[in-house]
Tab-separated table of C-alpha atoms in Angstrom:
chain	number	residue	atom	x	y	z
A	1	UNK	CA	0.000	0.000	0.000
A	2	UNK	CA	1.050	3.606	-0.611
A	3	UNK	CA	1.974	6.175	2.001
A	4	UNK	CA	-0.779	7.225	4.416
A	5	UNK	CA	-1.075	10.723	2.924
A	6	UNK	CA	-1.519	9.447	-0.594
A	7	UNK	CA	-4.097	6.922	0.631
A	8	UNK	CA	-6.057	9.742	2.258
A	9	UNK	CA	-5.764	11.757	-0.937
A	10	UNK	CA	-7.003	8.788	-2.980
A	11	UNK	CA	-10.019	8.449	-0.697
A	12	UNK	CA	-10.779	12.184	-0.756
A	13	UNK	CA	-10.670	12.194	-4.552
A	14	UNK	CA	-12.586	8.915	-4.971
A	15	UNK	CA	-15.423	9.730	-2.572
A	16	UNK	CA	-15.491	13.420	-3.518
A	17	UNK	CA	-16.181	12.496	-7.123
A	18	UNK	CA	-18.647	9.806	-6.060
A	19	UNK	CA	-20.547	12.420	-4.030
A	20	UNK	CA	-21.375	14.293	-7.237
A	21	UNK	CA	-22.234	11.101	-9.122
A	22	UNK	CA	-24.588	9.665	-6.501
A	23	UNK	CA	-27.730	9.995	-8.589
A	24	UNK	CA	-30.819	9.398	-6.477
A	25	UNK	CA	-28.830	9.007	-3.263
A	26	UNK	CA	-25.676	7.541	-1.769
A	27	UNK	CA	-26.812	3.927	-2.199
A	28	UNK	CA	-26.558	4.163	-5.972
A	29	UNK	CA	-22.769	4.384	-5.643
A	30	UNK	CA	-22.403	1.112	-3.738
A	31	UNK	CA	-21.204	-0.705	-6.894
A	32	UNK	CA	-18.529	1.949	-7.394
A	33	UNK	CA	-17.500	1.801	-3.716
A	34	UNK	CA	-17.210	-1.964	-4.006
A	35	UNK	CA	-15.294	-1.737	-7.283
A	36	UNK	CA	-12.773	0.700	-5.841
A	37	UNK	CA	-12.452	-0.755	-2.325
A	38	UNK	CA	-12.434	-4.464	-3.177
A	39	UNK	CA	-11.424	-4.876	-6.818
A	40	UNK	CA	-9.130	-1.956	-7.664
A	41	UNK	CA	-7.463	-0.950	-4.391
A	42	UNK	CA	-7.812	-4.276	-2.521
A	43	UNK	CA	-8.592	-2.395	0.674
A	44	UNK	CA	-10.871	-5.221	1.859
A	45	UNK	CA	-12.504	-8.540	0.990
A	46	UNK	CA	-16.042	-9.152	-0.227
A	47	UNK	CA	-17.044	-10.417	3.216
A	48	UNK	CA	-15.609	-7.332	4.923
A	49	UNK	CA	-17.533	-5.102	2.522
A	50	UNK	CA	-20.736	-7.002	3.369
A	51	UNK	CA	-19.942	-6.631	7.094
A	52	UNK	CA	-19.568	-2.879	6.706
A	53	UNK	CA	-22.871	-2.616	4.877
A	54	UNK	CA	-24.453	-4.552	7.755
A	55	UNK	CA	-22.857	-2.354	10.432
A	56	UNK	CA	-23.948	0.798	8.588
A	57	UNK	CA	-27.518	-0.515	8.462
A	58	UNK	CA	-27.404	-1.400	12.159
A	59	UNK	CA	-26.232	2.077	13.139
A	60	UNK	CA	-28.397	5.145	13.495
A	61	UNK	CA	-27.951	7.982	11.047
A	62	UNK	CA	-27.857	8.323	7.287
A	63	UNK	CA	-26.940	5.152	5.385
A	64	UNK	CA	-24.130	6.994	3.642
A	65	UNK	CA	-22.033	6.289	6.746
A	66	UNK	CA	-20.791	3.039	5.183
A	67	UNK	CA	-18.052	5.333	3.817
A	68	UNK	CA	-17.055	6.160	7.406
A	69	UNK	CA	-16.486	2.444	8.016
A	70	UNK	CA	-14.536	2.039	4.789
A	71	UNK	CA	-12.456	5.111	5.649
A	72	UNK	CA	-11.672	3.824	9.141
A	73	UNK	CA	-10.722	0.424	7.796
A	74	UNK	CA	-8.276	1.990	5.343
A	75	UNK	CA	-6.726	4.787	7.406
A	76	UNK	CA	-8.112	4.939	10.959
A	77	UNK	CA	-9.876	7.987	12.349
A	78	UNK	CA	-8.342	10.338	9.767
A	79	UNK	CA	-9.606	8.002	7.059
A	80	UNK	CA	-13.095	7.920	8.572
A	81	UNK	CA	-13.285	11.717	8.622
A	82	UNK	CA	-11.819	12.198	5.145
A	83	UNK	CA	-14.149	9.607	3.589
A	84	UNK	CA	-17.242	11.026	5.326
A	85	UNK	CA	-16.581	14.649	4.411
A	86	UNK	CA	-15.525	13.779	0.869
A	87	UNK	CA	-18.739	11.834	0.327
A	88	UNK	CA	-21.019	14.477	1.876
A	89	UNK	CA	-19.222	17.763	1.178
A	90	UNK	CA	-19.285	18.325	-2.595
A	91	UNK	CA	-22.950	17.397	-3.027
A	92	UNK	CA	-23.862	19.470	0.042
A	93	UNK	CA	-22.166	22.534	-1.444
A	94	UNK	CA	-23.968	21.928	-4.739
A	95	UNK	CA	-27.293	21.536	-2.916
A	96	UNK	CA	-26.689	24.814	-1.087
A	97	UNK	CA	-26.077	26.795	-4.256
A	98	UNK	CA	-28.883	25.206	-6.260
A	99	UNK	CA	-31.455	25.752	-3.511
A	100	UNK	CA	-30.188	29.304	-3.016
A	101	UNK	CA	-30.653	30.044	-6.730
A	102	UNK	CA	-34.111	28.499	-6.749
A	103	UNK	CA	-35.177	30.492	-3.689
A	104	UNK	CA	-33.982	33.722	-5.273
A	105	UNK	CA	-35.708	33.126	-8.585
A	106	UNK	CA	-38.857	31.980	-6.735
A	107	UNK	CA	-39.726	29.379	-9.280
A	108	UNK	CA	-39.098	25.680	-8.825
A	109	UNK	CA	-38.361	24.896	-12.452
A	110	UNK	CA	-35.440	22.508	-12.123
A	111	UNK	CA	-35.626	20.999	-15.525
A	112	UNK	CA	-38.226	18.279	-15.490
A	113	UNK	CA	-36.584	16.625	-18.493
A	114	UNK	CA	-33.347	16.126	-16.594
A	115	UNK	CA	-35.309	14.787	-13.650
A	116	UNK	CA	-37.255	12.328	-15.808
A	117	UNK	CA	-34.066	11.270	-17.590
A	118	UNK	CA	-32.278	10.482	-14.314
A	119	UNK	CA	-34.966	8.183	-12.889
A	120	UNK	CA	-34.194	5.036	-14.945
A	121	UNK	CA	-30.440	5.554	-14.472
A	122	UNK	CA	-30.831	5.930	-10.731
A	123	UNK	CA	-32.972	2.790	-10.458
A	124	UNK	CA	-30.579	0.851	-12.707
A	125	UNK	CA	-27.767	1.811	-10.323
A	126	UNK	CA	-29.836	0.758	-7.314
A	127	UNK	CA	-30.545	-2.629	-8.927
A	128	UNK	CA	-26.818	-3.049	-9.528
A	129	UNK	CA	-26.207	-2.177	-5.854
A	130	UNK	CA	-28.653	-4.861	-4.747
A	131	UNK	CA	-27.081	-7.426	-7.073
A	132	UNK	CA	-23.527	-6.743	-5.923
A	133	UNK	CA	-24.490	-6.707	-2.251
A	134	UNK	CA	-26.225	-10.067	-2.727
A	135	UNK	CA	-23.022	-11.464	-4.233
A	136	UNK	CA	-20.864	-10.141	-1.369
A	137	UNK	CA	-22.861	-12.174	1.149
A	138	UNK	CA	-21.339	-15.298	-0.381
A	139	UNK	CA	-24.248	-16.431	-2.514
A	140	UNK	CA	-24.766	-19.750	-0.684
A	141	UNK	CA	-28.314	-21.032	-0.917
A	142	UNK	CA	-28.931	-20.402	2.793
A	143	UNK	CA	-27.754	-16.802	2.421
A	144	UNK	CA	-29.959	-16.276	-0.628
A	145	UNK	CA	-32.936	-17.827	1.180
A	146	UNK	CA	-32.407	-15.469	4.126
A	147	UNK	CA	-32.099	-12.463	1.797
A	148	UNK	CA	-35.259	-13.350	-0.110
A	149	UNK	CA	-37.095	-14.085	3.142
A	150	UNK	CA	-36.185	-10.675	4.584
A	151	UNK	CA	-37.153	-8.947	1.316
A	152	UNK	CA	-40.542	-10.675	1.165
A	153	UNK	CA	-41.235	-9.916	4.846
A	154	UNK	CA	-40.344	-6.273	4.316
A	155	UNK	CA	-42.618	-6.025	1.282
A	156	UNK	CA	-45.542	-7.930	2.780
A	157	UNK	CA	-45.545	-6.698	6.393
A	158	UNK	CA	-45.010	-3.524	8.404
A	159	UNK	CA	-42.464	-5.254	10.639
A	160	UNK	CA	-39.793	-2.948	12.060
A	161	UNK	CA	-36.658	-3.528	9.933
A	162	UNK	CA	-34.512	-3.541	13.056
A	163	UNK	CA	-36.150	-6.803	14.153
A	164	UNK	CA	-35.184	-8.463	10.900
A	165	UNK	CA	-31.572	-7.381	11.370
A	166	UNK	CA	-31.649	-8.805	14.893
A	167	UNK	CA	-33.166	-12.106	13.717
A	168	UNK	CA	-30.577	-12.269	10.910
A	169	UNK	CA	-27.851	-11.773	13.490
A	170	UNK	CA	-29.250	-14.498	15.747
A	171	UNK	CA	-29.511	-16.943	12.830
A	172	UNK	CA	-25.956	-16.082	11.867
A	173	UNK	CA	-24.683	-16.514	15.412
A	174	UNK	CA	-26.424	-19.899	15.588
A	175	UNK	CA	-24.438	-20.931	12.536
A	176	UNK	CA	-27.336	-21.180	10.088
A	177	UNK	CA	-25.862	-18.876	7.442
B	1	UNK	CA	-17.874	25.486	17.049
B	2	UNK	CA	-21.254	27.133	16.682
B	3	UNK	CA	-21.546	30.884	17.052
B	4	UNK	CA	-24.112	31.561	19.711
B	5	UNK	CA	-26.635	33.435	17.640
B	6	UNK	CA	-29.504	31.523	19.168
B	7	UNK	CA	-29.658	34.123	21.902
B	8	UNK	CA	-29.706	36.863	19.267
B	9	UNK	CA	-33.033	35.820	17.776
B	10	UNK	CA	-35.424	38.756	17.764
B	11	UNK	CA	-38.633	38.262	19.730
B	12	UNK	CA	-41.026	36.139	17.683
B	13	UNK	CA	-42.950	38.250	15.231
B	14	UNK	CA	-46.522	37.220	14.579
B	15	UNK	CA	-46.173	37.552	10.809
B	16	UNK	CA	-42.893	35.614	10.572
B	17	UNK	CA	-42.913	31.816	11.058
B	18	UNK	CA	-40.723	30.530	13.855
B	19	UNK	CA	-37.092	30.515	12.811
B	20	UNK	CA	-34.985	27.879	14.528
B	21	UNK	CA	-31.671	29.071	15.943
B	22	UNK	CA	-28.339	27.412	15.171
B	23	UNK	CA	-28.240	25.305	18.307
B	24	UNK	CA	-31.866	24.333	17.797
B	25	UNK	CA	-31.019	23.235	14.230
B	26	UNK	CA	-28.059	21.195	15.417
B	27	UNK	CA	-30.052	19.492	18.171
B	28	UNK	CA	-33.092	18.794	15.990
B	29	UNK	CA	-31.019	17.176	13.248
B	30	UNK	CA	-28.903	15.237	15.746
B	31	UNK	CA	-32.089	13.851	17.301
B	32	UNK	CA	-33.670	12.754	14.019
B	33	UNK	CA	-30.391	11.272	12.872
B	34	UNK	CA	-29.939	9.217	16.036
B	35	UNK	CA	-33.556	8.038	15.872
B	36	UNK	CA	-33.141	6.994	12.259
B	37	UNK	CA	-32.278	3.347	12.061
B	38	UNK	CA	-32.394	2.300	8.422
B	39	UNK	CA	-33.242	5.763	7.153
B	40	UNK	CA	-33.658	9.225	8.567
B	41	UNK	CA	-36.318	10.570	6.202
B	42	UNK	CA	-39.338	9.442	8.213
B	43	UNK	CA	-37.943	11.057	11.347
B	44	UNK	CA	-36.963	14.201	9.491
B	45	UNK	CA	-40.524	14.638	8.244
B	46	UNK	CA	-41.914	13.956	11.704
B	47	UNK	CA	-39.620	16.482	13.385
B	48	UNK	CA	-39.721	19.246	10.767
B	49	UNK	CA	-43.383	19.079	9.777
B	50	UNK	CA	-45.296	17.602	12.717
B	51	UNK	CA	-43.267	18.421	15.798
B	52	UNK	CA	-41.662	21.813	15.131
B	53	UNK	CA	-43.905	22.983	12.280
B	54	UNK	CA	-40.935	24.596	10.575
B	55	UNK	CA	-42.330	23.607	7.185
B	56	UNK	CA	-45.713	22.675	5.765
B	57	UNK	CA	-45.974	19.158	4.291
B	58	UNK	CA	-45.928	20.709	0.799
B	59	UNK	CA	-42.775	22.712	1.524
B	60	UNK	CA	-41.125	19.617	2.918
B	61	UNK	CA	-42.037	17.518	-0.126
B	62	UNK	CA	-40.715	20.184	-2.443
B	63	UNK	CA	-37.451	20.510	-0.538
B	64	UNK	CA	-37.033	16.746	-0.476
B	65	UNK	CA	-37.813	16.408	-4.180
B	66	UNK	CA	-35.020	18.874	-4.884
B	67	UNK	CA	-32.601	16.991	-2.619
B	68	UNK	CA	-33.528	13.688	-4.183
B	69	UNK	CA	-32.937	15.099	-7.643
B	70	UNK	CA	-29.513	16.477	-6.725
B	71	UNK	CA	-26.603	14.037	-6.428
B	72	UNK	CA	-25.296	12.879	-3.054
B	73	UNK	CA	-26.847	11.561	0.139
B	74	UNK	CA	-30.425	12.934	0.028
B	75	UNK	CA	-30.897	13.516	3.700
B	76	UNK	CA	-27.522	15.274	4.001
B	77	UNK	CA	-28.564	17.564	1.160
B	78	UNK	CA	-31.864	18.161	2.942
B	79	UNK	CA	-30.101	19.239	6.130
B	80	UNK	CA	-28.021	21.749	4.161
B	81	UNK	CA	-30.963	23.144	2.193
B	82	UNK	CA	-33.112	23.321	5.326
B	83	UNK	CA	-30.421	24.988	7.447
B	84	UNK	CA	-29.712	27.505	4.688
B	85	UNK	CA	-33.353	28.466	4.339
B	86	UNK	CA	-33.563	29.595	7.969
B	87	UNK	CA	-30.034	30.650	8.892
B	88	UNK	CA	-27.908	30.874	5.747
B	89	UNK	CA	-24.519	29.179	5.599
B	90	UNK	CA	-24.108	28.907	9.408
B	91	UNK	CA	-27.531	27.242	9.506
B	92	UNK	CA	-26.451	24.762	6.855
B	93	UNK	CA	-23.330	23.897	8.785
B	94	UNK	CA	-25.233	23.522	12.071
B	95	UNK	CA	-27.841	21.197	10.528
B	96	UNK	CA	-25.182	19.223	8.639
B	97	UNK	CA	-23.025	18.740	11.749
B	98	UNK	CA	-26.075	17.725	13.756
B	99	UNK	CA	-27.116	15.144	11.192
B	100	UNK	CA	-23.681	13.677	10.492
B	101	UNK	CA	-21.595	14.360	13.609
B	102	UNK	CA	-23.135	12.163	16.326
B	103	UNK	CA	-23.676	9.091	14.101
B	104	UNK	CA	-20.143	9.417	12.719
B	105	UNK	CA	-18.837	9.174	16.283
B	106	UNK	CA	-20.949	6.046	16.874
B	107	UNK	CA	-19.982	4.454	13.564
B	108	UNK	CA	-16.306	5.201	14.166
B	109	UNK	CA	-16.490	3.452	17.540
B	110	UNK	CA	-18.178	0.470	15.844
B	111	UNK	CA	-15.474	0.520	13.150
B	112	UNK	CA	-12.791	0.408	15.844
B	113	UNK	CA	-14.531	-2.517	17.556
B	114	UNK	CA	-14.829	-4.280	14.204
B	115	UNK	CA	-11.140	-3.679	13.439
B	116	UNK	CA	-10.179	-5.204	16.810
B	117	UNK	CA	-12.652	-8.105	17.041
B	118	UNK	CA	-13.834	-8.587	13.459
B	119	UNK	CA	-11.871	-11.823	13.147
B	120	UNK	CA	-13.708	-13.607	15.966
B	121	UNK	CA	-15.749	-16.400	14.316
B	122	UNK	CA	-18.912	-15.818	16.366
B	123	UNK	CA	-18.933	-12.136	15.410
B	124	UNK	CA	-18.233	-12.984	11.770
B	125	UNK	CA	-21.162	-15.412	11.709
B	126	UNK	CA	-23.467	-12.897	13.376
B	127	UNK	CA	-22.534	-10.135	10.963
B	128	UNK	CA	-22.976	-12.490	8.012
B	129	UNK	CA	-26.548	-13.090	9.204
B	130	UNK	CA	-27.156	-9.376	9.703
B	131	UNK	CA	-25.798	-8.639	6.206
B	132	UNK	CA	-28.246	-11.080	4.642
B	133	UNK	CA	-31.175	-9.444	6.425
B	134	UNK	CA	-29.864	-5.968	5.548
B	135	UNK	CA	-29.450	-6.892	1.881
B	136	UNK	CA	-32.974	-8.361	1.868
B	137	UNK	CA	-34.375	-5.098	3.271
B	138	UNK	CA	-32.409	-3.206	0.651
B	139	UNK	CA	-33.837	-5.381	-2.142
B	140	UNK	CA	-37.339	-4.679	-0.852
B	141	UNK	CA	-36.673	-0.936	-1.182
B	142	UNK	CA	-35.419	-1.481	-4.730
B	143	UNK	CA	-38.522	-3.487	-5.666
B	144	UNK	CA	-40.711	-0.669	-4.342
B	145	UNK	CA	-38.726	1.865	-6.395
B	146	UNK	CA	-38.825	-0.197	-9.587
B	147	UNK	CA	-42.529	-1.107	-9.580
B	148	UNK	CA	-43.862	2.289	-10.769
B	149	UNK	CA	-41.412	2.244	-13.666
B	150	UNK	CA	-42.424	-1.307	-14.632
B	151	UNK	CA	-46.101	-0.356	-14.478
B	152	UNK	CA	-45.550	2.556	-16.852
B	153	UNK	CA	-44.212	0.112	-19.459
B	154	UNK	CA	-42.002	2.791	-20.912
B	155	UNK	CA	-39.691	0.691	-23.122
B	156	UNK	CA	-36.988	3.363	-23.402
B	157	UNK	CA	-36.713	3.761	-19.628
B	158	UNK	CA	-36.619	-0.007	-19.104
B	159	UNK	CA	-33.892	-0.521	-21.719
B	160	UNK	CA	-31.855	2.247	-20.138
B	161	UNK	CA	-32.367	0.767	-16.671
B	162	UNK	CA	-31.272	-2.662	-17.907
B	163	UNK	CA	-28.244	-1.212	-19.714
B	164	UNK	CA	-27.068	0.681	-16.618
B	165	UNK	CA	-27.607	-2.436	-14.505
B	166	UNK	CA	-25.606	-4.599	-16.910
B	167	UNK	CA	-22.763	-2.093	-17.274
B	168	UNK	CA	-22.369	-1.411	-13.540
B	169	UNK	CA	-23.651	-4.600	-11.920
B	170	UNK	CA	-22.442	-7.299	-14.287
B	171	UNK	CA	-19.623	-5.872	-16.422
B	172	UNK	CA	-18.385	-3.919	-13.370
B	173	UNK	CA	-17.487	-0.876	-15.454
B	174	UNK	CA	-16.398	2.291	-13.640
B	175	UNK	CA	-19.210	4.714	-12.787
B	176	UNK	CA	-17.783	7.822	-14.465
B	177	UNK	CA	-17.689	6.632	-18.097
B	178	UNK	CA	-21.036	4.852	-17.727
B	179	UNK	CA	-22.730	8.024	-16.497
B	180	UNK	CA	-20.987	10.123	-19.146
B	181	UNK	CA	-22.709	7.987	-21.762
B	182	UNK	CA	-25.993	7.234	-19.975
B	183	UNK	CA	-26.971	10.731	-18.774
B	184	UNK	CA	-26.642	12.612	-22.100
B	185	UNK	CA	-28.234	9.693	-23.932
B	186	UNK	CA	-31.180	9.588	-21.547
B	187	UNK	CA	-31.650	13.368	-21.647
B	188	UNK	CA	-31.618	13.453	-25.452
B	189	UNK	CA	-34.033	10.520	-25.776
B	190	UNK	CA	-36.390	11.971	-23.139
B	191	UNK	CA	-36.301	15.342	-24.898
B	192	UNK	CA	-37.042	13.848	-28.349
B	193	UNK	CA	-39.867	11.686	-27.007
B	194	UNK	CA	-41.484	14.636	-25.249
B	195	UNK	CA	-41.365	16.783	-28.365
B	196	UNK	CA	-42.840	13.999	-30.405
B	197	UNK	CA	-45.630	13.468	-27.871
B	198	UNK	CA	-46.301	17.189	-27.729
B	199	UNK	CA	-46.640	17.603	-31.485
């Protein structure tokens, strides 16, 4: 691995760019996070990536905080801070200026064509995120059954998602997965 | 960190809606963030619209639509836009730090625990189970997002969706070149189709 400073710089650049490419939300960049962290930079394994997704889902706060976990894994507390601010900062600055302009002009006419054009791309990215996350869990038939079971329960019932995470954890601890 | 302008708020004017101070912004966003397991949006709406009445439901929907349309974490964008509306740049920073700060501390502690004990088999098994459940929940969200698009039966949108999925999910191409092709293409096609439908 490179020197710590250059690693931090790589993360700042990678997540800073990703911040502006996260169409429809941070979750649409999960494939890119995985590509960079696991395949290109070899910062972590598939299983570790899946663990970090799980920890991020278990924690309170915005789901984007998976980047905090990746950052910590790569470069400790400095890495956690750099990754978090790189992922949130650029898009936040953009949001500030766009909303400021819209408030001044008093007309919410952000181009509806652009908005309509981004929807299928954003959902395509989300589908890719779901596919890659499914693969990182190992893809054994028990894992797939658990994933499908949780998805069906979430779609069919109003069960608190936290309970499903807890049950998943218990099943895992018991050695089912 | 936060300039104490909360004490400098003028006495509430009847005509002006209540303007939250900086500390109030920080605390409100910290609270909704810490309550938000698996998504902060529900709590944000509850706090901003129902509890504090800082925005009407319509204003909230409009602000969220903008934040969803812009790139980046939606709820982070919302905190910035919301803070700016009431207190300018300091307001943005206060709301942003409230939303992101406390959970970052928690997640960093969890990351440190994971770095130290992540190799323990029992913990690995447990997390593997949690990941499966978390991925399942995530897939459910994706199904809910995709259904309206499938119901519309818009062939262009579905082809584009499938192409983006294949490029990113299966071919594992980098995001930047894929978006550089997909976004202009989608905008041009959407534009042409709308003109044709209009004429």
